[in-house]
Amino acid sequence: MEKRFRIGVLAVQGNFREHVQMLRRLGVDAVEVRKPEQLDGLDGLVIPGGESTTFMRLMRLYGLDEAVRRFGGPVFGTCAGMIVLDREHLGLVDLAVARNAFGRQVASFEADLELDGEDDPLRGVFIRAPRVREVGPEVEVLAELDGEPVLVREGRFLVASFHPELTDDTRVHERFLELVQEEVSLGVRSL
């Protein structure tokens, strides 16, 4: 019998509900995480979009910043989640990000993205989106917008400038769950 993944969604601020709904559509046991101890036993973690300064302040207040640094499973960050994971914040993904660099709220937009390995375009929803300024040598670019990375992977981390949870397309979340499956499989082999 295949294991049903238990994925946490950081629920201190932002659009965590949409990620929970998307993950549940994919058959995942998705749970809201507000305290460090709620990371125990999770197969993966999603850090959703929201306001990155508020995210970091609340994460520090509740001890979630250090708990996320210690968390060993795959992590998926979208929009503000990308910022939280970058070099200048939690330092877990080797990339530099500029906040709100695609424009303010009124400049929000949608665009078709070419997703690595896929024929059909992926619709990206960009709301006060961060722009990737620089990626490290181990960072793999999975999707670009006008030649700029908007979806990248580094090891067990997947980060997006856009909001895949605001569309009906599940492919980005499916890629995250593939990372989770890889990590779970590796863990089983090492036992």
CSV table of C-alpha atoms in Angstrom, one decimal:
chain,number,residue,atom,x,y,z
A,1,MET,CA,0.0,0.0,0.0
A,2,GLU,CA,1.3,3.4,-1.0
A,3,LYS,CA,2.0,5.8,1.9
A,4,ARG,CA,-0.3,8.9,2.0
A,5,PHE,CA,1.9,11.9,2.4
A,6,ARG,CA,1.5,14.3,5.3
A,7,ILE,CA,2.4,17.8,4.1
A,8,GLY,CA,2.4,20.9,6.3
A,9,VAL,CA,1.4,24.4,5.1
A,10,LEU,CA,2.8,27.3,7.1
A,11,ALA,CA,-0.3,29.0,8.3
A,12,VAL,CA,0.9,32.1,10.1
A,13,GLN,CA,-0.1,34.5,7.3
A,14,GLY,CA,-0.8,34.6,3.6
A,15,ASN,CA,-2.8,32.3,1.3
A,16,PHE,CA,-2.2,29.0,3.0
A,17,ARG,CA,-5.8,27.8,2.6
A,18,GLU,CA,-5.4,27.6,-1.2
A,19,HIS,CA,-2.3,25.3,-0.9
A,20,VAL,CA,-4.1,23.1,1.6
A,21,GLN,CA,-7.0,22.7,-0.9
A,22,MET,CA,-4.7,22.0,-3.8
A,23,LEU,CA,-2.8,19.4,-1.8
A,24,ARG,CA,-6.0,17.7,-0.7
A,25,ARG,CA,-7.2,17.5,-4.3
A,26,LEU,CA,-4.0,15.5,-4.9
A,27,GLY,CA,-4.8,13.1,-2.2
A,28,VAL,CA,-2.4,14.5,0.4
A,29,ASP,CA,-3.0,14.8,4.1
A,30,ALA,CA,-2.5,18.6,4.3
A,31,VAL,CA,-2.2,20.2,7.7
A,32,GLU,CA,-1.9,23.8,8.8
A,33,VAL,CA,1.3,24.6,10.7
A,34,ARG,CA,1.5,27.4,13.3
A,35,LYS,CA,3.9,26.0,15.9
A,36,PRO,CA,7.4,24.4,15.6
A,37,GLU,CA,6.3,21.1,17.1
A,38,GLN,CA,3.7,20.7,14.3
A,39,LEU,CA,6.6,20.1,11.9
A,40,ASP,CA,7.3,16.7,13.5
A,41,GLY,CA,6.3,13.8,11.4
A,42,LEU,CA,5.7,15.8,8.2
A,43,ASP,CA,6.9,14.5,4.8
A,44,GLY,CA,7.1,18.1,3.4
A,45,LEU,CA,6.3,21.7,4.0
A,46,VAL,CA,4.8,24.5,1.9
A,47,ILE,CA,5.6,28.2,2.7
A,48,PRO,CA,2.9,30.1,0.9
A,49,GLY,CA,2.7,33.6,-0.5
A,50,GLY,CA,1.9,36.6,1.7
A,51,GLU,CA,3.9,39.5,3.0
A,52,SER,CA,7.6,38.4,3.5
A,53,THR,CA,8.4,40.9,6.3
A,54,THR,CA,5.3,39.9,8.2
A,55,PHE,CA,6.2,36.2,7.6
A,56,MET,CA,9.7,36.5,9.0
A,57,ARG,CA,8.5,38.5,12.0
A,58,LEU,CA,5.8,35.9,12.9
A,59,MET,CA,8.2,33.0,12.2
A,60,ARG,CA,10.8,34.5,14.6
A,61,LEU,CA,8.1,35.3,17.2
A,62,TYR,CA,6.8,31.6,17.2
A,63,GLY,CA,10.3,30.0,16.8
A,64,LEU,CA,9.3,28.7,13.3
A,65,ASP,CA,12.4,30.3,11.6
A,66,GLU,CA,14.8,27.9,13.4
A,67,ALA,CA,12.3,25.0,13.2
A,68,VAL,CA,12.1,25.4,9.4
A,69,ARG,CA,15.9,25.6,9.2
A,70,ARG,CA,16.1,22.2,11.1
A,71,PHE,CA,13.2,20.6,9.1
A,72,GLY,CA,14.8,17.9,6.9
A,73,GLY,CA,12.0,17.3,4.4
A,74,PRO,CA,11.3,18.9,1.0
A,75,VAL,CA,10.1,22.5,1.2
A,76,PHE,CA,8.1,24.4,-1.4
A,77,GLY,CA,8.0,28.2,-1.3
A,78,THR,CA,5.7,30.4,-3.4
A,79,CYS,CA,6.1,34.2,-3.8
A,80,ALA,CA,6.8,35.3,-0.2
A,81,GLY,CA,7.9,31.7,0.5
A,82,MET,CA,10.6,32.1,-2.1
A,83,ILE,CA,11.8,35.2,-0.3
A,84,VAL,CA,11.8,33.6,3.1
A,85,LEU,CA,14.0,30.7,1.8
A,86,ASP,CA,16.5,32.9,0.0
A,87,ARG,CA,20.1,33.7,0.9
A,88,GLU,CA,19.2,36.9,2.8
A,89,HIS,CA,16.5,35.4,5.1
A,90,LEU,CA,16.6,31.7,6.1
A,91,GLY,CA,19.5,31.0,3.8
A,92,LEU,CA,18.2,27.6,2.6
A,93,VAL,CA,18.1,28.2,-1.1
A,94,ASP,CA,21.1,29.6,-3.0
A,95,LEU,CA,19.4,32.5,-4.7
A,96,ALA,CA,19.0,36.3,-4.3
A,97,VAL,CA,15.6,37.7,-4.7
A,98,ALA,CA,14.2,41.3,-5.2
A,99,ARG,CA,10.9,41.8,-3.4
A,100,ASN,CA,7.8,43.1,-5.4
A,101,ALA,CA,10.1,43.5,-8.4
A,102,PHE,CA,7.5,42.6,-11.0
A,103,GLY,CA,5.4,45.6,-9.7
A,104,ARG,CA,2.9,46.6,-7.0
A,105,GLN,CA,-0.5,45.0,-6.5
A,106,VAL,CA,-2.1,47.0,-9.4
A,107,ALA,CA,0.6,45.6,-11.7
A,108,SER,CA,-0.3,42.0,-11.0
A,109,PHE,CA,-0.6,39.8,-14.1
A,110,GLU,CA,-0.9,36.3,-15.5
A,111,ALA,CA,1.4,34.8,-18.1
A,112,ASP,CA,1.9,31.5,-19.8
A,113,LEU,CA,5.1,29.8,-18.8
A,114,GLU,CA,7.1,27.1,-20.4
A,115,LEU,CA,7.5,24.4,-17.9
A,116,ASP,CA,10.6,22.2,-18.2
A,117,GLY,CA,9.7,18.9,-19.7
A,118,GLU,CA,6.1,19.8,-20.5
A,119,ASP,CA,4.4,20.6,-23.8
A,120,ASP,CA,1.5,22.5,-22.4
A,121,PRO,CA,2.1,26.0,-21.0
A,122,LEU,CA,1.7,26.6,-17.3
A,123,ARG,CA,-0.4,29.7,-16.3
A,124,GLY,CA,1.5,31.8,-13.8
A,125,VAL,CA,-0.3,34.2,-11.5
A,126,PHE,CA,2.1,37.0,-10.4
A,127,ILE,CA,0.9,39.2,-7.5
A,128,ARG,CA,3.5,41.6,-6.1
A,129,ALA,CA,5.9,38.9,-7.2
A,130,PRO,CA,9.6,38.7,-6.3
A,131,ARG,CA,12.2,38.6,-9.1
A,132,VAL,CA,15.1,36.2,-9.0
A,133,ARG,CA,18.3,38.4,-9.2
A,134,GLU,CA,20.9,35.6,-9.0
A,135,VAL,CA,20.9,31.8,-8.7
A,136,GLY,CA,23.7,29.6,-7.4
A,137,PRO,CA,25.5,26.9,-9.4
A,138,GLU,CA,23.4,24.0,-8.0
A,139,VAL,CA,20.0,25.8,-8.7
A,140,GLU,CA,18.0,24.2,-11.6
A,141,VAL,CA,15.7,26.5,-13.5
A,142,LEU,CA,12.4,24.8,-14.3
A,143,ALA,CA,10.4,27.7,-15.7
A,144,GLU,CA,11.2,31.2,-17.0
A,145,LEU,CA,9.3,34.4,-17.8
A,146,ASP,CA,11.0,36.5,-20.5
A,147,GLY,CA,14.3,34.7,-19.9
A,148,GLU,CA,14.1,35.2,-16.1
A,149,PRO,CA,13.8,32.2,-13.7
A,150,VAL,CA,10.4,32.0,-12.0
A,151,LEU,CA,10.4,28.4,-10.8
A,152,VAL,CA,13.6,26.8,-9.6
A,153,ARG,CA,14.8,23.7,-7.7
A,154,GLU,CA,17.8,23.2,-5.5
A,155,GLY,CA,17.9,19.7,-4.0
A,156,ARG,CA,14.9,19.3,-1.7
A,157,PHE,CA,13.7,22.9,-2.3
A,158,LEU,CA,11.3,24.1,-4.9
A,159,VAL,CA,10.5,27.8,-5.1
A,160,ALA,CA,8.2,29.9,-7.4
A,161,SER,CA,7.8,33.6,-8.0
A,162,PHE,CA,4.2,33.0,-8.9
A,163,HIS,CA,1.1,31.4,-7.2
A,164,PRO,CA,0.4,28.0,-8.7
A,165,GLU,CA,-2.2,27.4,-6.0
A,166,LEU,CA,-4.5,30.1,-7.6
A,167,THR,CA,-5.1,28.1,-10.7
A,168,ASP,CA,-6.6,24.7,-11.4
A,169,ASP,CA,-3.3,23.4,-12.8
A,170,THR,CA,-1.8,20.9,-10.3
A,171,ARG,CA,1.6,20.3,-12.1
A,172,VAL,CA,3.8,22.4,-9.8
A,173,HIS,CA,2.4,20.8,-6.7
A,174,GLU,CA,2.8,17.4,-8.4
A,175,ARG,CA,6.5,18.3,-8.9
A,176,PHE,CA,6.8,19.1,-5.2
A,177,LEU,CA,5.2,15.8,-4.3
A,178,GLU,CA,7.7,14.1,-6.6
A,179,LEU,CA,10.4,15.6,-4.4
A,180,VAL,CA,8.6,14.3,-1.4
A,181,GLN,CA,8.5,10.9,-2.9
A,182,GLU,CA,12.2,11.0,-3.7
A,183,GLU,CA,13.1,11.9,-0.1
A,184,VAL,CA,10.7,9.3,1.3
A,185,SER,CA,12.3,6.6,-1.0
A,186,LEU,CA,15.8,7.7,0.0
A,187,GLY,CA,14.8,7.5,3.7
A,188,VAL,CA,13.4,4.0,3.2
A,189,ARG,CA,16.6,2.8,1.4
A,190,SER,CA,18.8,4.1,4.2
A,191,LEU,CA,17.0,2.1,6.9
